[in-house]
PDB file of C-alpha atoms and ligand atoms in Angstrom:
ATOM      1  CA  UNK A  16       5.722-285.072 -33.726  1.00 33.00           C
ATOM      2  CA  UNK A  17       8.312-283.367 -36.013  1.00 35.00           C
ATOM      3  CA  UNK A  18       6.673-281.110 -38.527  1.00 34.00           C
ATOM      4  CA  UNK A  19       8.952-281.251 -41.692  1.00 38.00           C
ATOM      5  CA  UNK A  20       7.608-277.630 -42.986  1.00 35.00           C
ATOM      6  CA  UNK A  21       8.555-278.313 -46.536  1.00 36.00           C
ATOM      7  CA  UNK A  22       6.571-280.872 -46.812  1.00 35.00           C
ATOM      8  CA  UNK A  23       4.168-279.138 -46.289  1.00 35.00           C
ATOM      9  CA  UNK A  24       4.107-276.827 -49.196  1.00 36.00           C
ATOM     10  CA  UNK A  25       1.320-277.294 -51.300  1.00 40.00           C
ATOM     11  CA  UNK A  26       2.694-276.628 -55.191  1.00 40.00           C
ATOM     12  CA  UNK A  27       0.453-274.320 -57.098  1.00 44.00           C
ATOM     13  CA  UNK A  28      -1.476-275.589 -59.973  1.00 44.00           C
ATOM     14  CA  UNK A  29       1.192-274.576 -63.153  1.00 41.00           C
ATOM     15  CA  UNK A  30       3.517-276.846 -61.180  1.00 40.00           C
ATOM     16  CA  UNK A  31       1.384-279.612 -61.363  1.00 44.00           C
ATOM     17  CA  UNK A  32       0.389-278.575 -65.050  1.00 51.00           C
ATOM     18  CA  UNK A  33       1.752-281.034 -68.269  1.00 78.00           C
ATOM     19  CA  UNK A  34       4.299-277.976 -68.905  1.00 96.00           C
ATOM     20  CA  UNK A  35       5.819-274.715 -68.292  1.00 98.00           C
ATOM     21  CA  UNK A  36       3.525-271.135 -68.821  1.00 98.00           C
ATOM     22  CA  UNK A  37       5.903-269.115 -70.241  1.00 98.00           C
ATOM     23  CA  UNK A  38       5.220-265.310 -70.486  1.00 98.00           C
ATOM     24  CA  UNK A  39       6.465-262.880 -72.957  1.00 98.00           C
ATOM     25  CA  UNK A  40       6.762-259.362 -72.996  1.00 99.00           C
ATOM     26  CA  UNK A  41       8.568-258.790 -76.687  1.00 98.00           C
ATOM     27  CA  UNK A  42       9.940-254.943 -75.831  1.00 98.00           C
ATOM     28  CA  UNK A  43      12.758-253.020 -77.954  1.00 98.00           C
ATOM     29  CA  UNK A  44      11.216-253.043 -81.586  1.00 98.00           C
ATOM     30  CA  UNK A  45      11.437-249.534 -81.381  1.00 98.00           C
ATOM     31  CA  UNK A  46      14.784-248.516 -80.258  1.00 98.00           C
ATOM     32  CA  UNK A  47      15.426-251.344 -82.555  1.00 98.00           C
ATOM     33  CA  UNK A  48      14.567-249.549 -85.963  1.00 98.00           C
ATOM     34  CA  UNK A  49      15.743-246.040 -84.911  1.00 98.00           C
ATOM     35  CA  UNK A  50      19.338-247.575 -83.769  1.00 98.00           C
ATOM     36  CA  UNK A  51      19.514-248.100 -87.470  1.00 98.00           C
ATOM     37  CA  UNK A  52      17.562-245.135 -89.130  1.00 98.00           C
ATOM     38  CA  UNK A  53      14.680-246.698 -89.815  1.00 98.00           C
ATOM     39  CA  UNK A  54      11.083-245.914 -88.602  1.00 98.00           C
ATOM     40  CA  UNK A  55       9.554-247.644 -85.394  1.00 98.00           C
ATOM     41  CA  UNK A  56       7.096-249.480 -87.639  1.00 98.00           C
ATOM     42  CA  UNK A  57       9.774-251.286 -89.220  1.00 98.00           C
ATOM     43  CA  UNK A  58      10.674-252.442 -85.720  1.00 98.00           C
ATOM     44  CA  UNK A  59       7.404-253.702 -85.589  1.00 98.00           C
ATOM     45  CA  UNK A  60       7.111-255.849 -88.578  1.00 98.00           C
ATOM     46  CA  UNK A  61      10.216-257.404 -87.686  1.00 98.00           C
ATOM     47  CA  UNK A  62       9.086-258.294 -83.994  1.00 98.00           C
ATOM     48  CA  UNK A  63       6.687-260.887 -85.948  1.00 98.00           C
ATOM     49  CA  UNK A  64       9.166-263.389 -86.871  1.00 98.00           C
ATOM     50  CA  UNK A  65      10.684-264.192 -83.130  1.00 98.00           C
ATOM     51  CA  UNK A  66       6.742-264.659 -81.909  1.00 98.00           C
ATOM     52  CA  UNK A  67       6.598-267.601 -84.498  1.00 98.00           C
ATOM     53  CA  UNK A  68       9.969-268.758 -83.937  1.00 98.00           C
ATOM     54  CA  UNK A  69       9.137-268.960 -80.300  1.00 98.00           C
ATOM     55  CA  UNK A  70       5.859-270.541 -80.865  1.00 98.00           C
ATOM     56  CA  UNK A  71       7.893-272.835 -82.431  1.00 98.00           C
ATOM     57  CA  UNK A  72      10.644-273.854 -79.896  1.00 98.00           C
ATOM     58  CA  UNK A  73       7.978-273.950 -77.542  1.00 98.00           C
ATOM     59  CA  UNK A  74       7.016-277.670 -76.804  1.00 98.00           C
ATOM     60  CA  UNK A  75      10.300-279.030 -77.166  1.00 97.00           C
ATOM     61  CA  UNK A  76      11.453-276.667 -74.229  1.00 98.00           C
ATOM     62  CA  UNK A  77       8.649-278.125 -72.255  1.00 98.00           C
ATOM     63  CA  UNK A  78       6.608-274.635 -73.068  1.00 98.00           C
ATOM     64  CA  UNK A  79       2.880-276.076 -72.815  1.00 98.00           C
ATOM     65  CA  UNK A  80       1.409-272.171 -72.652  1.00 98.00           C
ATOM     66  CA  UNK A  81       2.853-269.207 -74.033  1.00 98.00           C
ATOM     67  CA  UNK A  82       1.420-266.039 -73.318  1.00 98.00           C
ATOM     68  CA  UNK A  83       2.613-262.839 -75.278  1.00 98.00           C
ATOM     69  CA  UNK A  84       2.161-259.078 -74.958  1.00 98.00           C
ATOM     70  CA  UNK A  85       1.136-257.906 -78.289  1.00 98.00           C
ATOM     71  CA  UNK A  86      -0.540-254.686 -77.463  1.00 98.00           C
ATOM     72  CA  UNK A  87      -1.162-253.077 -73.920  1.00 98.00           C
ATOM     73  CA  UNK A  88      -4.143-251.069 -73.060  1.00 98.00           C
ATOM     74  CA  UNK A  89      -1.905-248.260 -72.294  1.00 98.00           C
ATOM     75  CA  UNK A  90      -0.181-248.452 -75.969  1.00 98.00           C
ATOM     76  CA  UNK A  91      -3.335-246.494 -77.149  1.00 98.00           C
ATOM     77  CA  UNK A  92      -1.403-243.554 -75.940  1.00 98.00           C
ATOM     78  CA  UNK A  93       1.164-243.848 -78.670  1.00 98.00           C
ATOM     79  CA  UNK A  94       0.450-242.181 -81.967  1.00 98.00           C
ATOM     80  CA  UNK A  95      -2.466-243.507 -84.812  1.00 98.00           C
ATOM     81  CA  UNK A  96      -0.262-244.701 -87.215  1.00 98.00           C
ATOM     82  CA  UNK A  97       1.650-247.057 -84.948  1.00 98.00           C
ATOM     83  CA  UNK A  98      -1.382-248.180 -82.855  1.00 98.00           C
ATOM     84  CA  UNK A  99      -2.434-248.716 -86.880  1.00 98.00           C
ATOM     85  CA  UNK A 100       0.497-250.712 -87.640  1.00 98.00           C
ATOM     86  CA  UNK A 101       1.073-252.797 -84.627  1.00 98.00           C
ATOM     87  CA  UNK A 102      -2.728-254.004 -84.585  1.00 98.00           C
ATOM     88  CA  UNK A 103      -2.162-254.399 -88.431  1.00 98.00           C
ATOM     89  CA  UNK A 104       1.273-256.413 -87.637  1.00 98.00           C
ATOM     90  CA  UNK A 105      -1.318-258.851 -85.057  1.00 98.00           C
ATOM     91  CA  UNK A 106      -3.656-259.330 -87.407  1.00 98.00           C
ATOM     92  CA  UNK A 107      -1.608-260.486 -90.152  1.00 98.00           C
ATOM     93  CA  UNK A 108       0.128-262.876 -87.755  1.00 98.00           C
ATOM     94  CA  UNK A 109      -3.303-264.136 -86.472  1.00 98.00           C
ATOM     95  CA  UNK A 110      -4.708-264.772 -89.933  1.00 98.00           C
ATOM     96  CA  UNK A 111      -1.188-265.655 -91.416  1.00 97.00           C
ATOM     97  CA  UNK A 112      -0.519-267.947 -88.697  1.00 98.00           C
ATOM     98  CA  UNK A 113      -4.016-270.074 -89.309  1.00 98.00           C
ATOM     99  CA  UNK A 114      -2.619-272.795 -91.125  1.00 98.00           C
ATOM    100  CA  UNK A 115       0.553-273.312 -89.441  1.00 97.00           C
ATOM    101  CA  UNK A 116      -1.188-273.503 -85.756  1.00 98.00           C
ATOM    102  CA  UNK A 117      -3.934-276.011 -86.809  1.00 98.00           C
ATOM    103  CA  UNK A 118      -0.486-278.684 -88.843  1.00 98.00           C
ATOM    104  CA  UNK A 119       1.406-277.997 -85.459  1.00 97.00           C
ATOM    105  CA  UNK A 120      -1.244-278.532 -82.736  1.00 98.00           C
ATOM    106  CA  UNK A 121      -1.269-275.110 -81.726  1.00 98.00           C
ATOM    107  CA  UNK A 122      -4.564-273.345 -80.278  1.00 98.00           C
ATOM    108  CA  UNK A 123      -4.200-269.578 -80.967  1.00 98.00           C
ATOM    109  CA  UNK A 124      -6.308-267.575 -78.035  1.00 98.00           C
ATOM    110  CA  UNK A 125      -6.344-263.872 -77.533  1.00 98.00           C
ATOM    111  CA  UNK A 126      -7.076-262.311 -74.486  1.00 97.00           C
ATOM    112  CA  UNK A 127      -7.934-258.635 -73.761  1.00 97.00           C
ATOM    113  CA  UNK A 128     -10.423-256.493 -74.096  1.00 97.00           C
ATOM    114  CA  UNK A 129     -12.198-256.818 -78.215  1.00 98.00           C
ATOM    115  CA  UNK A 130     -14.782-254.077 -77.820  1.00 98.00           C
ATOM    116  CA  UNK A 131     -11.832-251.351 -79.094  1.00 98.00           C
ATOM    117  CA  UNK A 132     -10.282-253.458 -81.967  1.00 98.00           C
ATOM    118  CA  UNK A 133     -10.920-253.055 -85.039  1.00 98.00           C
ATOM    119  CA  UNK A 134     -13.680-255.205 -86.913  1.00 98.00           C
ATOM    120  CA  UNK A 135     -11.297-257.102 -89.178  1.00 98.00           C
ATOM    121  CA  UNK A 136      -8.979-258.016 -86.155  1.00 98.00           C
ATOM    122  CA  UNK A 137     -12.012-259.084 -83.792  1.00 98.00           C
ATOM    123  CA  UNK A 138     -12.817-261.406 -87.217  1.00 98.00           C
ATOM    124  CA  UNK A 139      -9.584-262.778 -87.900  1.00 98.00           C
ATOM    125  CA  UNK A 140      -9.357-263.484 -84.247  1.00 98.00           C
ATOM    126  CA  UNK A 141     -12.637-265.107 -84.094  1.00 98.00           C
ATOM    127  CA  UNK A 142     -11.670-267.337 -87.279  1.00 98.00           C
ATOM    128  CA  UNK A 143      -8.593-268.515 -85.775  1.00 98.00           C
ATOM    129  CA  UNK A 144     -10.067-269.240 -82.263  1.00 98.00           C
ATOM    130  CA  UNK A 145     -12.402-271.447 -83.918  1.00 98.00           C
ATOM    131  CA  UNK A 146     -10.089-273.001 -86.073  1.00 98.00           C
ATOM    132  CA  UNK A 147      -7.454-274.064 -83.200  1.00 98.00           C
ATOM    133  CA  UNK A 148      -9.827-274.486 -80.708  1.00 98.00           C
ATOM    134  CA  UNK A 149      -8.687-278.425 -80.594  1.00 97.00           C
ATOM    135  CA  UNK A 150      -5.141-278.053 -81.181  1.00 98.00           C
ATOM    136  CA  UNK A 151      -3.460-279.329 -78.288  1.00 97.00           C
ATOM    137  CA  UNK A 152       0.310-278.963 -78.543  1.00 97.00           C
ATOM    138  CA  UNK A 153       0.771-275.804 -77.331  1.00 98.00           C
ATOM    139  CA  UNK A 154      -1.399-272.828 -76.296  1.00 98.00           C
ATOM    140  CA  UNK A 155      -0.248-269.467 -77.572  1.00 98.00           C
ATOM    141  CA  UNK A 156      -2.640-266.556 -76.069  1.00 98.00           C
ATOM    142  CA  UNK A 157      -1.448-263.088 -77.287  1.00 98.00           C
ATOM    143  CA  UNK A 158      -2.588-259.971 -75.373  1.00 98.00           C
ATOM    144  CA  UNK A 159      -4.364-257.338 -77.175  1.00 98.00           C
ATOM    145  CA  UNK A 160      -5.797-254.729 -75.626  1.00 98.00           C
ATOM    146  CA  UNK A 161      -4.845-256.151 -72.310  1.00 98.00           C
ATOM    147  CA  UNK A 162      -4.272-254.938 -69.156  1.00 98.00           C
ATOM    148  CA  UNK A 163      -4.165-256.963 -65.839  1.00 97.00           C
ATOM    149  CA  UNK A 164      -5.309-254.156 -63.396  1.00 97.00           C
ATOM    150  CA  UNK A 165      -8.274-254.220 -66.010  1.00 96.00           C
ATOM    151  CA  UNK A 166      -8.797-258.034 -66.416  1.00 95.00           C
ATOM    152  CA  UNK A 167      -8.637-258.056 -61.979  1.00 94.00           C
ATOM    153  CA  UNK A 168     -11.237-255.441 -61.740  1.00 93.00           C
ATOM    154  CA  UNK A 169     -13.497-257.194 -64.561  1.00 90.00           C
ATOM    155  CA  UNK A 170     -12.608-260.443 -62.591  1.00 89.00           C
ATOM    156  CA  UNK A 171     -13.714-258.518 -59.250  1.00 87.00           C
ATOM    157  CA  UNK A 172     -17.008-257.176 -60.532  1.00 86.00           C
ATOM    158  CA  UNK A 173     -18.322-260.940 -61.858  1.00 83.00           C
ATOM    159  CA  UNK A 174     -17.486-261.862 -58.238  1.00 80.00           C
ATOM    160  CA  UNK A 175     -20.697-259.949 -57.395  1.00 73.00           C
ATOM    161  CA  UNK A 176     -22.104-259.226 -54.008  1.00 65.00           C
ATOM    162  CA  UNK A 177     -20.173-262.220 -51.937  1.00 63.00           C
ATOM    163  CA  UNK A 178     -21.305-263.506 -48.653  1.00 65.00           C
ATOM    164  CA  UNK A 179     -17.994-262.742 -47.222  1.00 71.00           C
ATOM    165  CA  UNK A 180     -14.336-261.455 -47.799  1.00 71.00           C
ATOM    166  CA  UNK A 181     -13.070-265.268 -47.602  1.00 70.00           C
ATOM    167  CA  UNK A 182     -15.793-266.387 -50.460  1.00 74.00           C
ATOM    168  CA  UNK A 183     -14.368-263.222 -52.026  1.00 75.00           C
ATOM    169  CA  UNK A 184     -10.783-264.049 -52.411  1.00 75.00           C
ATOM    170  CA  UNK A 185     -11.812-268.040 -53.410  1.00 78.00           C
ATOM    171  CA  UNK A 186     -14.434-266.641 -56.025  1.00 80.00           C
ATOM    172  CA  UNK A 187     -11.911-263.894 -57.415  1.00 81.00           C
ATOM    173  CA  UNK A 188      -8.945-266.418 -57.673  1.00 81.00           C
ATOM    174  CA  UNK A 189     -11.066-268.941 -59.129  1.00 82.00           C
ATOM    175  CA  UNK A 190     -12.322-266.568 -61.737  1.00 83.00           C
ATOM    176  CA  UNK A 191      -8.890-265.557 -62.606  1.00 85.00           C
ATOM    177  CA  UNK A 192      -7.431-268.583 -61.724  1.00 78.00           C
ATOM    178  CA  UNK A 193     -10.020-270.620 -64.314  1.00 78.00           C
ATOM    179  CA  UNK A 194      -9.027-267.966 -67.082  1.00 79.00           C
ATOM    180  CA  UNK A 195      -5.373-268.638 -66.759  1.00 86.00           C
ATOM    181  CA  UNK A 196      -2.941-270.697 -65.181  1.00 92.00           C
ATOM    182  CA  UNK A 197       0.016-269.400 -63.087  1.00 96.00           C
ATOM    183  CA  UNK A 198       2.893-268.154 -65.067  1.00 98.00           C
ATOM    184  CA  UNK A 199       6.288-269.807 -64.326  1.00 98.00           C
ATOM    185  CA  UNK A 200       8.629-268.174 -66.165  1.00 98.00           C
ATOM    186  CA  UNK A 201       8.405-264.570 -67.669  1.00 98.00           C
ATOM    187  CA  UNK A 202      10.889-263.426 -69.950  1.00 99.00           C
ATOM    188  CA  UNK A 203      11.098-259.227 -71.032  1.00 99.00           C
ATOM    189  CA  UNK A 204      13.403-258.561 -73.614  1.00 99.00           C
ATOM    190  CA  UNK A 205      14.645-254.816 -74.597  1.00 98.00           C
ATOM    191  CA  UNK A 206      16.514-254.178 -71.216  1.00 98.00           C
ATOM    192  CA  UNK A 207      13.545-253.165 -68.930  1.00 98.00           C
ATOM    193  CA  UNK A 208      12.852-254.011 -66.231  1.00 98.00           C
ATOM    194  CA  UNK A 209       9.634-254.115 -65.396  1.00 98.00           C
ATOM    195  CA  UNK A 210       5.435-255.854 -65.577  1.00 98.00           C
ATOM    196  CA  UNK A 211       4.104-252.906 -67.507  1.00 98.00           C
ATOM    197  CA  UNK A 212       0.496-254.489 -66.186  1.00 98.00           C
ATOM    198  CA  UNK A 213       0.829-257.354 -67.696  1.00 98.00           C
ATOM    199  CA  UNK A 214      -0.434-260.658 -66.091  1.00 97.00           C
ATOM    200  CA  UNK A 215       0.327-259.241 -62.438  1.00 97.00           C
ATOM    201  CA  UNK A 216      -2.138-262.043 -60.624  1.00 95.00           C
ATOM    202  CA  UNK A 217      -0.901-264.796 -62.480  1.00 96.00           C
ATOM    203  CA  UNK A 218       2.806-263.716 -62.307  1.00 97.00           C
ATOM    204  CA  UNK A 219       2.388-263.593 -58.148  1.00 97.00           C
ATOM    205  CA  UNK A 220       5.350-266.599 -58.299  1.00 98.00           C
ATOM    206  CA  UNK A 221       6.936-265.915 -61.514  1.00 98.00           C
ATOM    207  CA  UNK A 222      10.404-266.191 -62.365  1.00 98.00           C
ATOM    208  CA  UNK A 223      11.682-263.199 -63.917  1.00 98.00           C
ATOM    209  CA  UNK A 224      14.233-263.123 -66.717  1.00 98.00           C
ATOM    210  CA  UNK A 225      15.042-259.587 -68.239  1.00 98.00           C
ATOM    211  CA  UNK A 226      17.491-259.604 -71.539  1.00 98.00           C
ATOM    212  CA  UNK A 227      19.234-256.692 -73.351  1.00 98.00           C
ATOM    213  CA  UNK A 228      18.517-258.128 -76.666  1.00 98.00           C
ATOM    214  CA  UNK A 229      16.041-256.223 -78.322  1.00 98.00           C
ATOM    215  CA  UNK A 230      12.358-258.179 -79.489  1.00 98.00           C
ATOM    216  CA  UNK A 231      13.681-258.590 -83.227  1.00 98.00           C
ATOM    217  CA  UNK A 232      16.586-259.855 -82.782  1.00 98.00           C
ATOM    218  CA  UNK A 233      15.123-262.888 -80.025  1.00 98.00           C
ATOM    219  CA  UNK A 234      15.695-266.046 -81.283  1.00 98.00           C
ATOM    220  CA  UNK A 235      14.711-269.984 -80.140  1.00 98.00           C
ATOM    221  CA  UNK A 236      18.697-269.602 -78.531  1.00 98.00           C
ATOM    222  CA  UNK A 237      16.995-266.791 -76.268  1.00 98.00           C
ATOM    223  CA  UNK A 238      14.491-268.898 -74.909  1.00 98.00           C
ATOM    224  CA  UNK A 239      16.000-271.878 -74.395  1.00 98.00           C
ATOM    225  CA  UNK A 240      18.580-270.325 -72.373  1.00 98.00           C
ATOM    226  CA  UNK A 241      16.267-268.506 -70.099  1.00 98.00           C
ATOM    227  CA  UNK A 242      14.266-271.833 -69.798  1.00 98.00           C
ATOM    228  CA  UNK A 243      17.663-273.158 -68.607  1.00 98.00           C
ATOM    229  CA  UNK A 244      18.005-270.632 -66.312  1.00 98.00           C
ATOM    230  CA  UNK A 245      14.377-271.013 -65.213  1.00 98.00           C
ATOM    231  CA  UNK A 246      15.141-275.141 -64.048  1.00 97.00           C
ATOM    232  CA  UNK A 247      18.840-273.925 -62.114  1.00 97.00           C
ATOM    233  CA  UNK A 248      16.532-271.780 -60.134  1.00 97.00           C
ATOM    234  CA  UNK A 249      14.788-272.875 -56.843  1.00 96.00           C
ATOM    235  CA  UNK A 250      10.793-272.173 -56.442  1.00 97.00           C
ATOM    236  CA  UNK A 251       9.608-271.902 -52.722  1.00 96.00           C
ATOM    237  CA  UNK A 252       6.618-270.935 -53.066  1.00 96.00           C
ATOM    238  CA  UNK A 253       7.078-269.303 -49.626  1.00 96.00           C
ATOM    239  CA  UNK A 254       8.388-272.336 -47.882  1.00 96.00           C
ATOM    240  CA  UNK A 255      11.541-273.581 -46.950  1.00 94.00           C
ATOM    241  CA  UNK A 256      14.843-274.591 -49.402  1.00 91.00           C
ATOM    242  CA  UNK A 257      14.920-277.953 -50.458  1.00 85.00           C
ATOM    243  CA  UNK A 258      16.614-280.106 -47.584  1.00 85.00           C
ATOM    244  CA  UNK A 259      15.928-277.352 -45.125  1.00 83.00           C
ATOM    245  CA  UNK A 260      14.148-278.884 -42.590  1.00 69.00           C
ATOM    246  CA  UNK A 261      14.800-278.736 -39.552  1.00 66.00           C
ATOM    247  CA  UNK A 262      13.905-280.746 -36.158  1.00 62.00           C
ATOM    248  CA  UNK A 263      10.820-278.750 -34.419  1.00 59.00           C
ATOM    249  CA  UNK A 264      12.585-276.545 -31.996  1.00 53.00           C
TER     250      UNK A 264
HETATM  251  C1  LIG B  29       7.288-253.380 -77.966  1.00 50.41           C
HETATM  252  O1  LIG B  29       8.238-252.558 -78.532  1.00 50.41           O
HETATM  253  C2  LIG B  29       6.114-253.590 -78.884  1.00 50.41           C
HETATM  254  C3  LIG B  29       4.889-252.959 -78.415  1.00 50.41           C
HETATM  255  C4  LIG B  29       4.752-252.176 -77.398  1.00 50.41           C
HETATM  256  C5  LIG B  29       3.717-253.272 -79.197  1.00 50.41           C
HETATM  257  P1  LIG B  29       8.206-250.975 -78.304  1.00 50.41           P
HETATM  258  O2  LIG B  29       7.434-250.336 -79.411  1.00 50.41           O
HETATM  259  O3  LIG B  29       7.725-250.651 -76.958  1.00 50.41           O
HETATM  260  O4  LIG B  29       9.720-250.634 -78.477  1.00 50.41           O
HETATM  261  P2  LIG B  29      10.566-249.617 -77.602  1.00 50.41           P
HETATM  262  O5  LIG B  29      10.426-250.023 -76.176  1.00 50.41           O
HETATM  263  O6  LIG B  29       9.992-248.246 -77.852  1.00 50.41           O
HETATM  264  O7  LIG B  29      11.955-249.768 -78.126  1.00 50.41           O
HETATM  265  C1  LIG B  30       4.918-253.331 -72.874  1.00 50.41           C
HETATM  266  O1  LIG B  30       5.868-252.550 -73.468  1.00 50.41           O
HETATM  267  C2  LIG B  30       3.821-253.663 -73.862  1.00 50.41           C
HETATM  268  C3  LIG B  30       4.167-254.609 -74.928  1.00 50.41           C
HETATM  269  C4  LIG B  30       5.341-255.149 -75.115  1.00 50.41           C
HETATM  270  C5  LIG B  30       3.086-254.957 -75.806  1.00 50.41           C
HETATM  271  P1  LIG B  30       5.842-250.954 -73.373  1.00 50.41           P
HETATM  272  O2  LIG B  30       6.997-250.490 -74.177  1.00 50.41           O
HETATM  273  O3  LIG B  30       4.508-250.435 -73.776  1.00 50.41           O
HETATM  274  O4  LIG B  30       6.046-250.691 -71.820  1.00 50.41           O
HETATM  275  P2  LIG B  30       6.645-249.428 -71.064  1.00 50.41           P
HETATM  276  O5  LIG B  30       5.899-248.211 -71.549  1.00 50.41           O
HETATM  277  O6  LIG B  30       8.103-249.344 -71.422  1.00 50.41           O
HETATM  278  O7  LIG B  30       6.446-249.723 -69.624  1.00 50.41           O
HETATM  279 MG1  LIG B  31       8.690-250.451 -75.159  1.00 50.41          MG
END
């Protein structure tokens, strides 16, 4: 019997999934305000207004989940005053944001660790989680406090004590598998190129799309080109090119 490999290929879960899981990481607000004099938090505030816009374009590009990197765990390291003013920038956004997510259908989720955020952030959070939580349109989860070395590790210590490394792998992918789906396209703005730890398990297939443009100056344009891109591209998934079969030899 002729084995007609691609046919074989068993498509992950996202593809299967009502839409596309998009994945942001919005970089460049910095360079952004100093090109022009200003100070970084400037660069900041004005990084707040693409995140909405793209929220927005979202489910007419097919966009079902949009994940965005608001805050690393390793962006403690920068100084106070803008750790201060980004997690100031993501709580105004969360809180701001209330009304607009429950008229469009969109459920706001953050993910990341809470324990280190400050108690009116955890709140507004909270208040917005529970005000979306039926919203069905689109789900935006921002990052705070993230890190996916961290979130693999937590993942990897609920697996507890398995029977054996097979039961392992299913328990630890279903853990992190449950939490989020696979990400199909990730998009970095600010000319880097590069995961900075963010959503490493779920990007294992990703397509990667890295832009010049700096994070304020992203617009819905931005995205839907890169979503364009995204459906010229071929997934494999590790199996063969579409067509490529070939008689058993
Ligand atoms: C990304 O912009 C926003 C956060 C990290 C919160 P940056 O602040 O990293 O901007 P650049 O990379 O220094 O220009
Ligand atoms: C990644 O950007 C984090 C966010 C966009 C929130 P960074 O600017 O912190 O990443 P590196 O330091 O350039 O890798
Ligand atoms: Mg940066």
């Amino acid at each position: 019997m002729t084995t007609n490999f691609a046919t074989q290929v068993t498509l992950p879960k996202s593809s299967r999934a009502p839409g596309l899981h998009v994945a942001l990481i919005p970089d460049g607000n910095g360079r952004w305000a100093t090109s022009r004099g200003l100070a970084r938090a400037v660069g900041h505030r004005r990084g707040v207004r693409p995140v909405r816009e793209a929220a927005e374009a979202a489910p007419s590009l097919g966009i079902s989940t949009l994940s965005v990197y608001g805050f690393s765990s390793d962006n403690w390291k920068r100084p106070e005053p803008e750790v201060r003013e980004i997690l100031g920038c993501i709580r105004e956004f969360v809180a701001s944001e209330r009304a607009r997510c429950v008229r469009d259908g969109v459920r706001l989720t953050v993910i990341g660790r809470r324990d280190r955020l400050p108690r009116d952030l955890v709140a507004a959070i909270e208040e917005t989680e529970r005000a979306t939580a039926r919203c069905a349109a689109l789900h935006l989860r921002l990052a705070v406090d993230y890190s996916a070395r961290g979130e693999i590790v937590a993942a990897a210590r609920r697996s507890a004590a398995p029977p054996d490394a097979r039961a392992f792998d299913g328990l630890l992918g279903a853990d992190l598998g449950g939490r989020s789906p696979d990400v199909d396209l990730l998009v970095r703005t600010g000319g880097e190129q590069r995961l900075s730890d963010f959503m490493l398990w779920e990007c294992a297939y990703a397509e990667l799309v890295f832009l010049d443009v700096p994070w304020p100056d992203f617009r819905r344009a931005h995205l839907g080109a890169a979503v364009d891109d995204f459906r010229l591209r071929e997934r494999r998934f590790g199996g063969l090119p579409r067509g490529a079969a070939s008689p058993a030899t």
